[in-house]
Short mmCIF file of C-alpha atoms and ligand atoms in Angstrom, two decimals:
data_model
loop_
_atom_site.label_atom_id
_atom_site.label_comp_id
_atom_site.label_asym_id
_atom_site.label_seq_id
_atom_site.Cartn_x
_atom_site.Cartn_y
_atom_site.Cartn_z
CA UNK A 15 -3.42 16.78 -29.38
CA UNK A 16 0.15 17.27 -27.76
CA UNK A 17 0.66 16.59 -23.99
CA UNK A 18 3.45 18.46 -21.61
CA UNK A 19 6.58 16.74 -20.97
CA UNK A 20 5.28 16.32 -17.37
CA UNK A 21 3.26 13.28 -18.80
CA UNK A 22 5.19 12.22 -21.28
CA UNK A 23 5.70 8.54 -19.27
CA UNK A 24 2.51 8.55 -17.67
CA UNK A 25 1.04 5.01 -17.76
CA UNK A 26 -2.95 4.66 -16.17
CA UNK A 27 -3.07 2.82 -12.47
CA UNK A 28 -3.07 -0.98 -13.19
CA UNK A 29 -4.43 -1.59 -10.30
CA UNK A 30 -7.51 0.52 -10.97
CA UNK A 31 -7.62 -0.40 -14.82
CA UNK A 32 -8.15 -4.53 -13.92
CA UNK A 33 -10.67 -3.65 -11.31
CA UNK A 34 -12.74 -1.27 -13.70
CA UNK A 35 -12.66 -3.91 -16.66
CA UNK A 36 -13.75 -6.57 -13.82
CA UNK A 37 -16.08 -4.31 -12.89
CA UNK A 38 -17.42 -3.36 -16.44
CA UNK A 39 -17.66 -6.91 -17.34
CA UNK A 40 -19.63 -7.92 -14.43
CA UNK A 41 -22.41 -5.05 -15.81
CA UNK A 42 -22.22 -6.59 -19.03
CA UNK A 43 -23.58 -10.20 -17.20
CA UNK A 44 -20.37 -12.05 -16.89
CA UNK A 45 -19.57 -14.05 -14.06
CA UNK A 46 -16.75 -12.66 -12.74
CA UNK A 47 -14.47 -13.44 -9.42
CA UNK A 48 -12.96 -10.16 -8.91
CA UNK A 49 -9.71 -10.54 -7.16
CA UNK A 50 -8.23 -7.30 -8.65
CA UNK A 51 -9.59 -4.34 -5.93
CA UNK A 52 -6.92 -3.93 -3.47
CA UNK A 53 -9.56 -2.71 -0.70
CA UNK A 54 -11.06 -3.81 2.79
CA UNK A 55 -14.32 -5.51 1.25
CA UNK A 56 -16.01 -4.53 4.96
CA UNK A 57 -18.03 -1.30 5.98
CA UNK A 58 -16.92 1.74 7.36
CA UNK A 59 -18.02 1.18 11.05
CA UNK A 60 -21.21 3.13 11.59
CA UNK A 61 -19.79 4.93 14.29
CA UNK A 62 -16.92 6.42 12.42
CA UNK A 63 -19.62 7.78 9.40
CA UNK A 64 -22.16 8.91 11.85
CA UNK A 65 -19.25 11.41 12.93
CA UNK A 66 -19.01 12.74 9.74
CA UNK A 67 -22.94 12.75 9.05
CA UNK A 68 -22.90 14.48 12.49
CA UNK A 69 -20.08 17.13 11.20
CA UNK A 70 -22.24 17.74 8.05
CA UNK A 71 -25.47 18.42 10.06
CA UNK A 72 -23.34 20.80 12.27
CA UNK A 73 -22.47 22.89 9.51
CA UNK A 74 -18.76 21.37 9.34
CA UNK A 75 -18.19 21.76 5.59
CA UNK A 76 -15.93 24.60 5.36
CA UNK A 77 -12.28 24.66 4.40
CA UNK A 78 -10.14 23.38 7.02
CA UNK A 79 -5.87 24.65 7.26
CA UNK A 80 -4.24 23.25 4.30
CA UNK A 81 -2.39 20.62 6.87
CA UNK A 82 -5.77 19.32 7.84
CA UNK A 83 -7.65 20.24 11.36
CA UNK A 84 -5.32 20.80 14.50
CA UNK A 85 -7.15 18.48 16.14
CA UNK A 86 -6.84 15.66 13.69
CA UNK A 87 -3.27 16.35 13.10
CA UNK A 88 -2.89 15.87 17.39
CA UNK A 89 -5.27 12.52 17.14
CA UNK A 90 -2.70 10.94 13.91
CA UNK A 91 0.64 12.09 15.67
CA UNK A 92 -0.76 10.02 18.97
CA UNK A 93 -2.07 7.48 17.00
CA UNK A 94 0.86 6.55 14.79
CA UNK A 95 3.53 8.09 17.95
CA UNK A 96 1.59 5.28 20.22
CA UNK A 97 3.77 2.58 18.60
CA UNK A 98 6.85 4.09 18.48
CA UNK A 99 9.84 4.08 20.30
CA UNK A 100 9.95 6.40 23.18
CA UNK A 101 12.84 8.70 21.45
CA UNK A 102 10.61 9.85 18.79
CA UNK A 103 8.33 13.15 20.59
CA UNK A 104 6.04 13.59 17.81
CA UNK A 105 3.63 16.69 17.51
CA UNK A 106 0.74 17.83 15.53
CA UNK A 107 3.53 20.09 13.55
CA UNK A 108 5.15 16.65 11.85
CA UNK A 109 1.49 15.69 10.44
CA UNK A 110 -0.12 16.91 6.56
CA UNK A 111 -3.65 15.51 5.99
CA UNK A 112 -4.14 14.36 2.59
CA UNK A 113 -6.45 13.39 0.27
CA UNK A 114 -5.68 9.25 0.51
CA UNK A 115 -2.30 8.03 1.33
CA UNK A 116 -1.87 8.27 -2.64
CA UNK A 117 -1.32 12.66 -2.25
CA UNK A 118 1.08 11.87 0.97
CA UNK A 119 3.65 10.08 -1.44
CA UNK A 120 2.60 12.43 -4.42
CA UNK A 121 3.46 15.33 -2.20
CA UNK A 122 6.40 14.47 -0.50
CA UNK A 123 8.48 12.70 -4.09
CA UNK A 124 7.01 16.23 -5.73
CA UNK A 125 8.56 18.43 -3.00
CA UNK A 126 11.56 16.20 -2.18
CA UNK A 127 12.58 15.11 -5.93
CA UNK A 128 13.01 16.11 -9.28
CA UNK A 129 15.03 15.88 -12.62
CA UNK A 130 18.38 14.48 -12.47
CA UNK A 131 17.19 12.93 -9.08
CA UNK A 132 17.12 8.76 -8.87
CA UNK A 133 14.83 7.46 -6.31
CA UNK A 134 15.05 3.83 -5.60
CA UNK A 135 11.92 1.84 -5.66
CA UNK A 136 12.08 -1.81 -3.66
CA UNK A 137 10.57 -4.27 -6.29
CA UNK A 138 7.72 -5.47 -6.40
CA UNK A 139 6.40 -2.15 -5.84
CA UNK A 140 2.93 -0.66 -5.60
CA UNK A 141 2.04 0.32 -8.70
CA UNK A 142 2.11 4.24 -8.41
CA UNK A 143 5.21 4.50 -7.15
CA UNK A 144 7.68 4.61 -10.30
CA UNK A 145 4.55 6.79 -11.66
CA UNK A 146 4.71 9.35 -9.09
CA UNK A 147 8.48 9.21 -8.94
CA UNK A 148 7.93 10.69 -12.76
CA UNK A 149 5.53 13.07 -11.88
CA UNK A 150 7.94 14.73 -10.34
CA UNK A 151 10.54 14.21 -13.38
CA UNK A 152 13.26 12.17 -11.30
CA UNK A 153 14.33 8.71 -12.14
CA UNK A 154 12.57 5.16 -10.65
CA UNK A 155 15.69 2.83 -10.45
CA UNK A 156 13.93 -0.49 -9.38
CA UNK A 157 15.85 -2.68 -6.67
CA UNK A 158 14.77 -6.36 -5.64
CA UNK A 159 16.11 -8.29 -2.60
CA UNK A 160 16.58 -11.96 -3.05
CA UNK A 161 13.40 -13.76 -3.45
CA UNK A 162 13.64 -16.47 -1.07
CA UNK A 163 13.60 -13.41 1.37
CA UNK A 164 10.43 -12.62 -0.08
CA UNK A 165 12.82 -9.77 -1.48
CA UNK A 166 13.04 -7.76 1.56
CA UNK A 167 16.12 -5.52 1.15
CA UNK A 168 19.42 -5.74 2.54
CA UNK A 169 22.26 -2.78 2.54
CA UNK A 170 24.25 -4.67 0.32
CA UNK A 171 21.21 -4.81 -2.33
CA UNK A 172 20.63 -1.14 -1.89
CA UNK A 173 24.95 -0.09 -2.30
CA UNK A 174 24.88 -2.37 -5.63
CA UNK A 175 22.43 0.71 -6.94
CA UNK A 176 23.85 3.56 -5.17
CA UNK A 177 24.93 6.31 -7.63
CA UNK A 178 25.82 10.08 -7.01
CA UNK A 179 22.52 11.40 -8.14
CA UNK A 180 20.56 8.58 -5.37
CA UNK A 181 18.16 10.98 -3.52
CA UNK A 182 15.56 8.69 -2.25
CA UNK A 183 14.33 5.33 -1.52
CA UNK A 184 10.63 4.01 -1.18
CA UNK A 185 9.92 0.93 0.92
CA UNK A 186 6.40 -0.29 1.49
CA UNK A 187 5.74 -2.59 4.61
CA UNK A 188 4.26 -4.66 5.33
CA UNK A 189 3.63 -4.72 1.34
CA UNK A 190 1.65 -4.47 -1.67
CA UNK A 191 2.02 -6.69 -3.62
CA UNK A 192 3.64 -9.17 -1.65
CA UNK A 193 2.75 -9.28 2.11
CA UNK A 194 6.23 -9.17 3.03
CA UNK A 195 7.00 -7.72 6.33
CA UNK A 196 10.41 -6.24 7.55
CA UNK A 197 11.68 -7.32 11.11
CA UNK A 198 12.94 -4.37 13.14
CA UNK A 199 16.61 -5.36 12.38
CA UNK A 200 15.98 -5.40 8.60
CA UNK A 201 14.47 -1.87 8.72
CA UNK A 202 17.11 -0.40 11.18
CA UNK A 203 19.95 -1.77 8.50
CA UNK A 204 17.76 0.14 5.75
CA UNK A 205 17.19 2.94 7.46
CA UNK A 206 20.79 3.59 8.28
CA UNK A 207 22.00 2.93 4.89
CA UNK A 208 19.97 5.53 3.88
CA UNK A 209 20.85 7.80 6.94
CA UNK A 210 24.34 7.28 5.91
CA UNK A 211 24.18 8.01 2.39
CA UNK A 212 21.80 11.59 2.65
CA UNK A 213 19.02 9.29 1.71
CA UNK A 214 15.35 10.26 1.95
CA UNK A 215 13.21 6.97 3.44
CA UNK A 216 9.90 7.14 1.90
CA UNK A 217 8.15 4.65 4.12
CA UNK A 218 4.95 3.88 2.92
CA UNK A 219 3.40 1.89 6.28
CA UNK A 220 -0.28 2.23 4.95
CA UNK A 221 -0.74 -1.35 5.71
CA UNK A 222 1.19 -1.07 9.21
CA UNK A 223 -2.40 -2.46 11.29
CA UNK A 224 -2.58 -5.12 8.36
CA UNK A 225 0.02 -7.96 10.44
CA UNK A 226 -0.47 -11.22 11.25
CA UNK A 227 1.63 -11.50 14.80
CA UNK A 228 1.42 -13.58 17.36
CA UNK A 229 0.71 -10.62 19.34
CA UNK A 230 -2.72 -9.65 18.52
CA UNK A 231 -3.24 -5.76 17.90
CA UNK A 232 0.50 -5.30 17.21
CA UNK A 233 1.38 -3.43 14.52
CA UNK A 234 4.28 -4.24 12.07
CA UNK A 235 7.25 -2.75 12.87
CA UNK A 236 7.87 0.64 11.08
CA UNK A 237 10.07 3.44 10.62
CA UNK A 238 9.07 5.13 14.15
CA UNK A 239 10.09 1.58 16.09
CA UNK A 240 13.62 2.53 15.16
CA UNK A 241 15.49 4.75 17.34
CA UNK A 242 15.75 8.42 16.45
CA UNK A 243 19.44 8.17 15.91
CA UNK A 244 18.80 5.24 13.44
CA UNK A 245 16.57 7.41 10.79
CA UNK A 246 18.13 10.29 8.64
CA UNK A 247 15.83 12.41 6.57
CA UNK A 248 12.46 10.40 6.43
CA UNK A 249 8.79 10.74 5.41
CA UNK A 250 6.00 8.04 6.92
CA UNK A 251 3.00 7.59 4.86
CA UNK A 252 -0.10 6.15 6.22
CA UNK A 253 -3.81 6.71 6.35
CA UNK A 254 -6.79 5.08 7.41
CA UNK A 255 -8.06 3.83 3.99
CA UNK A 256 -7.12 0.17 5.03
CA UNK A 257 -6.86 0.04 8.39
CA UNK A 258 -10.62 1.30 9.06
CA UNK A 259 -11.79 0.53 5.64
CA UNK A 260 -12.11 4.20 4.81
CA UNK A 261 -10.95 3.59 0.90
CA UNK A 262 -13.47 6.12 -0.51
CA UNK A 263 -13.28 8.56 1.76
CA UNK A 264 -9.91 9.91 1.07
CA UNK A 265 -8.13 10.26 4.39
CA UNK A 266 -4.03 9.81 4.44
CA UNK A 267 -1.37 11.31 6.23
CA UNK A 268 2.32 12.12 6.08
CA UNK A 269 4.25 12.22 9.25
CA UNK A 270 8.11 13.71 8.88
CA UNK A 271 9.97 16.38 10.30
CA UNK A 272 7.83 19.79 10.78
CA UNK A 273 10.31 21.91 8.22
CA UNK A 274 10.02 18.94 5.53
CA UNK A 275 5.89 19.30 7.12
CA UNK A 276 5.97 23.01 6.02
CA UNK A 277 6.94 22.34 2.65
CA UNK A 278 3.98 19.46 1.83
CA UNK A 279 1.48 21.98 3.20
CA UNK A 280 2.69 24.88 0.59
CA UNK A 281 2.50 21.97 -2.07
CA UNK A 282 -0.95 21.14 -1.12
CA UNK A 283 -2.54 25.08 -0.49
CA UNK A 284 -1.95 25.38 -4.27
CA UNK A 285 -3.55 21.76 -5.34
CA UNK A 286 -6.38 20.63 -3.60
CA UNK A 287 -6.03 22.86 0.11
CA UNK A 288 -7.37 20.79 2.15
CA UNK A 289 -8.84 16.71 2.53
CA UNK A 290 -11.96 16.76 2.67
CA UNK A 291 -13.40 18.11 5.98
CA UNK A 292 -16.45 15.66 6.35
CA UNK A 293 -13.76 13.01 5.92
CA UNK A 294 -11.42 14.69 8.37
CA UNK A 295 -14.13 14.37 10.92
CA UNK A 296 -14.91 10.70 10.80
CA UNK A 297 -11.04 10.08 10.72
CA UNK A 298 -10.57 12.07 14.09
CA UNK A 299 -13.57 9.87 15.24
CA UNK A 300 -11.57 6.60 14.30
CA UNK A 301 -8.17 8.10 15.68
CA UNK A 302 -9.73 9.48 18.82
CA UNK A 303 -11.27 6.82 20.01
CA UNK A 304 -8.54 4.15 20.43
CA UNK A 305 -9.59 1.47 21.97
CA UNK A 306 -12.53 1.07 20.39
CA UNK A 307 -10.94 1.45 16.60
CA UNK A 308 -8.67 -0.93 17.68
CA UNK A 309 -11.07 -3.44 18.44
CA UNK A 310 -12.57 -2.90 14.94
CA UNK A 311 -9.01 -3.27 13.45
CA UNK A 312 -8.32 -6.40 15.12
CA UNK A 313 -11.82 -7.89 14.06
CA UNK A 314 -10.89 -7.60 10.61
CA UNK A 315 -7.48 -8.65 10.53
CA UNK A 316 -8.64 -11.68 12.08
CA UNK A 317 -10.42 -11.96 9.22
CA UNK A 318 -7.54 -11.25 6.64
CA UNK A 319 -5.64 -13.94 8.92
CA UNK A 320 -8.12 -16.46 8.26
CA UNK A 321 -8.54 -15.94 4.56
CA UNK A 322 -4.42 -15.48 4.10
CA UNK A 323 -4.59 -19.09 5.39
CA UNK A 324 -8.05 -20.65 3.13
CA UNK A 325 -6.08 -19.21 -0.09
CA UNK A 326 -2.89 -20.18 0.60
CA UNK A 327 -3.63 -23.37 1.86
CA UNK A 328 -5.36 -23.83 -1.12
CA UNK A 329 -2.92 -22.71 -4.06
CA UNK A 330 -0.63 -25.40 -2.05
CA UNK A 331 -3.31 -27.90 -2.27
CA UNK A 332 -4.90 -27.35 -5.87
CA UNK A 333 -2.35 -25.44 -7.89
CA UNK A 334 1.22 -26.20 -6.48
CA UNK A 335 2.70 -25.27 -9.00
CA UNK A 336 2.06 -21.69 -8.73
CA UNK A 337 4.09 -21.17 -5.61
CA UNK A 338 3.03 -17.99 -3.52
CA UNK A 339 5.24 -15.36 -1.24
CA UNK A 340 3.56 -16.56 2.33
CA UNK A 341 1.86 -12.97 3.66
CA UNK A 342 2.74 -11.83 7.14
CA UNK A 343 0.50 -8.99 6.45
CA UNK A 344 -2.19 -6.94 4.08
CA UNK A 345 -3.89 -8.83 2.08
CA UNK A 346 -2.75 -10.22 -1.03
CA UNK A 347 -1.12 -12.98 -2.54
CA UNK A 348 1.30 -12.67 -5.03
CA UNK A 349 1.58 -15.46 -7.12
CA UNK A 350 4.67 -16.96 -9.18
CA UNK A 351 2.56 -18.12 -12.22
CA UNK A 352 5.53 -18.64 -15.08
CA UNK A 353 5.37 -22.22 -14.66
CA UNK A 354 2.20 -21.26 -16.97
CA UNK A 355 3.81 -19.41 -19.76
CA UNK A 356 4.47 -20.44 -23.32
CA UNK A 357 5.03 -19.22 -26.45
CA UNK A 358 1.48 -18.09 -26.76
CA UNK A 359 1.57 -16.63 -22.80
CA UNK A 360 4.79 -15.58 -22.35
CA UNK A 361 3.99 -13.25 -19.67
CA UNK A 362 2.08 -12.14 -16.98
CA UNK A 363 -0.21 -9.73 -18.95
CA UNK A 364 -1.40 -12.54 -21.43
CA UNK A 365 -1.99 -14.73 -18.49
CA UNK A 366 -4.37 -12.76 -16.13
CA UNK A 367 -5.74 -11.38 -19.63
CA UNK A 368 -6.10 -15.10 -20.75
CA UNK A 369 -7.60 -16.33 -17.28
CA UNK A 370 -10.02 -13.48 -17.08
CA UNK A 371 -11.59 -14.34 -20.48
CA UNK A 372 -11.30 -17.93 -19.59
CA UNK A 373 -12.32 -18.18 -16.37
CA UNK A 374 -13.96 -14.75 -15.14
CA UNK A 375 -11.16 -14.42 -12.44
CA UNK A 376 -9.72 -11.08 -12.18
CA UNK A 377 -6.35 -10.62 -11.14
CA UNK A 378 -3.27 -8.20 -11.33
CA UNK A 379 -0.41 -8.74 -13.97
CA UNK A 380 2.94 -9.32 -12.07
CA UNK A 381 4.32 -6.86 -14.67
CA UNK A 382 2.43 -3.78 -12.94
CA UNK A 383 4.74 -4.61 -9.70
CA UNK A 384 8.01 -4.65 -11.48
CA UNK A 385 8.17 -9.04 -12.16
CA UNK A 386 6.70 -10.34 -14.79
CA UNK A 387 6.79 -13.44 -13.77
CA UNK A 388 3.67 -13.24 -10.88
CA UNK A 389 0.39 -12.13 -10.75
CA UNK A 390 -1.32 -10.63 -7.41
CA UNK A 391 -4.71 -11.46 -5.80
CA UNK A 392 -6.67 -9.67 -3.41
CA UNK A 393 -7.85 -11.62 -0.64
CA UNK A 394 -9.60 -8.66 0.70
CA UNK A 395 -13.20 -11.04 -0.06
CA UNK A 396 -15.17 -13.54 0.97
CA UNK A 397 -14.24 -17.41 1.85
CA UNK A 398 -17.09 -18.39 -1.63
CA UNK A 399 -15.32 -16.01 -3.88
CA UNK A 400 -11.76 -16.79 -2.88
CA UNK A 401 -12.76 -20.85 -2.86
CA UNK A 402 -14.48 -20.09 -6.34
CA UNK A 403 -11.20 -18.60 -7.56
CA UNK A 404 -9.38 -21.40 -7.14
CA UNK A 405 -11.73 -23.82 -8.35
CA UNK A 406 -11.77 -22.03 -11.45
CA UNK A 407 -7.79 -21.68 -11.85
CA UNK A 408 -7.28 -25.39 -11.08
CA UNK A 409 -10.47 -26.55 -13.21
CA UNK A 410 -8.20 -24.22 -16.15
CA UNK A 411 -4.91 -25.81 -15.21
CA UNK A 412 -5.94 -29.46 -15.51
CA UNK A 413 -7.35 -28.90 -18.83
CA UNK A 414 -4.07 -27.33 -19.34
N1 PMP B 507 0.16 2.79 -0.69
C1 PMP B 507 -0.13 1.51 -0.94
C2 PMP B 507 0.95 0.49 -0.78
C3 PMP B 507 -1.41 1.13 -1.34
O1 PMP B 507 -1.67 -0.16 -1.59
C4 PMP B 507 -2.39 2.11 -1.49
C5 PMP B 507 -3.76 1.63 -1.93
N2 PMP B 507 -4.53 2.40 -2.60
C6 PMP B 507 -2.04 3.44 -1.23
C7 PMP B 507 -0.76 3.75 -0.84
C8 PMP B 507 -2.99 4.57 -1.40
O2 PMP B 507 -3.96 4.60 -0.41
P1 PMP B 507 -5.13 5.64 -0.44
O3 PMP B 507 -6.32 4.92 -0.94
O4 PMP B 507 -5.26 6.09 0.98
O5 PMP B 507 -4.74 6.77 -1.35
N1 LIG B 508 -3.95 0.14 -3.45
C1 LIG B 508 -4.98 -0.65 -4.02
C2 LIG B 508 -4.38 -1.67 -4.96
O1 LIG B 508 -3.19 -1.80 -5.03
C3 LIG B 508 -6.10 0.16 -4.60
C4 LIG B 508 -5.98 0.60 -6.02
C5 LIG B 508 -4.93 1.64 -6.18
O2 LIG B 508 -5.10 2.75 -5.67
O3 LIG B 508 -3.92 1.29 -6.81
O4 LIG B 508 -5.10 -2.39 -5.60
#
């Protein structure tokens, strides 16, 4: 069987391939520590599914506008507008509703991107970005600040890869893989590179609720704390798969300008219409009612806080020599394991494939984010399982 062109370089999620072998193991009676699934391991909150349930029962399971309800779109531009700075007036017009944050970045590097295009990726990237980059048939060009910034970006990193055919740039912050988080002043010298140079900012903020300030509640600073003048052509991808631990039921957004807004929606009526409308509902529940989502939110990023510091405390304590990019938000660690490699493991595939058989844990090859030379964990679990996982690593080290 012969496949179009428009798969050609299509590689499966390695994200969702470790987590489905963990998975598939576990059924088959091993004991596994899965630290693969990047997902909030808690409920919804009942309240947000009864709204749904409630929609259902109501007879709410029609089609909805391609762009997702009015309502909805109203609730996200107030909810993601209530952090921003007071130059940005956004309205229901500069919001698609997607299925997952996933079809936001799909749609908007399909619409905004294709061949002879290069789109800059910052590295280590989630996985599906240099995949949905070729999707749309233009080039990934991978760029990594300096890793004792926990390779945030600077304009100088981002000129070194400027070429005529540079179209677009996708930043993820606070980040997966690496927790990093970008201060105001580091995004605002970003964002005006790109500005400067006709640049689209693909800013994927899914984990913006995800930070570990000293302010609690605040969210990490994103695209929209810049001023107006600051941002050129941008697109802001978020969604309430992490935030409200909504993974499954397919809610994301895309805030940008309403003409670039247009455009997604004609994308979308022709692939899937419309999210889900059941799932639209229980998101306008979360949005709508603020103060109470936000007490949910902050109850479980306490929680990421206080597991970001058991497993990193602990990789100091048991395996310090597997160093680890401290997170200031989401929640995983990514791991610098090469002081592990030798002939026989001479990267990060071989190990996590090696530790898995070896040990049962489950974690992401390095080599799926762009550097080989680290492996990610999710934290995104309980205290046992993450206290497991590195009894188990250390136990494997010091047999050596
Ligand atoms: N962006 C990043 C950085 C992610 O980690 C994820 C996780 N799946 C997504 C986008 C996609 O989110 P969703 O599940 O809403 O499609
Ligand atoms: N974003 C999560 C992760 O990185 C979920 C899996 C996926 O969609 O890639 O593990």
């Amino acid at each position: 069987m012969s496949f179009s062109a428009n798969i050609s370089q299509l590689r499966p999620s390695a994200t969702i391939a470790v987590s489905t072998l963990a998975k598939k193991l576990r059924a088959e009676g091993r004991d596994i520590v899965d630290l693969s699934a990047g997902e909030p391991d808690f409920p919804t909150p009942a309240w947000i599914s009864e709204a749904a349930i409630d929609g259902i029962r109501g007879g709410h399971t029609r089609y909805t506008p391609a762009p997702g309800l009015p309502e909805l779109r109203r609730a996200v531009a107030r909810w993601v507008g209530g952090s921003a700075h007071p130059g940005w007036a956004l309205e229901a017009e500069s919001v698609v509703v997607t299925a997952g944050a996933k079809q936001a970045l799909f749609n908007a590097c399909f619409a905004l991107f294709g061949p002879g295009d290069e789109v800059l990726i910052a590295a280590p990237y989630w996985t599906s970005y240099p995949e949905i980059v070729g999707l749309a048939r233009a080039t990934p060009v991978f760029v990594a600040g300096a890793e004792d910034r926990d390779f945030r970006l600077t304009a100088e990193d981002l000129e070194r890869v400027r070429t005529p055919q540079t179209r677009g740039l996708i930043l993820c912050t606070p980040s997966n893989p690496t927790g990093a988080v970008y201060s105001i002043e580091e995004l605002r010298a970003v964002a005006t590179w790109a500005r400067d140079h006709d640049v689209v900012l693909i800013s994927d903020e899914i984990y913006r609720n995800i930070y570990f300030s000293d302010v609690e509640g605040a969210t990490a600073p994103g695209l929209l704390s810049l001023e107006p003048e600051a941002v050129g052509p941008w697109v802001l991808v978020d969604g309430v798969s992490k935030a409200f631990a909504m993974t499954g039921w397919r809610i994301g957004y895309s805030l940008t300008s309403p003409e670039v807004a247009k455009k997604l929606t004609a994308l979308q009526s022709h692939t899937t219409s419309n999210a889900a409308t059941p799932s639209q509902l229980a998101a306008l529940e979360a949005l709508s009612q603020s103060d109470r989502a936000t007490a949910e939110i902050q109850a479980m990023v306490r929680a990421f806080r206080r597991r970001r510091d058991l497993v990193s405390g602990l990789f100091r304590e048991h395996l310090p020599h597997l160093p680890v990019v401290e997170p200031q938000g989401a929640f995983y660690l990514f791991v610098r394991i090469d002081g592990e490699f030798s002939e026989a493991v001479p990267g990060s595939e071989t190990w996590c494939a090696r530790v898995l058989e070896e040990t049962g844990v489950a974690m992401v090859p390095g080599a799926a984010f762009g550097d080989d030379r680290y492996a990610r964990l999710s934290y995104a679990t309980s205290d046992d399982v993450l206290e497991e996982a590195v009894r188990r690593l250390a136990a494997r080290s010091r047999e050596g």
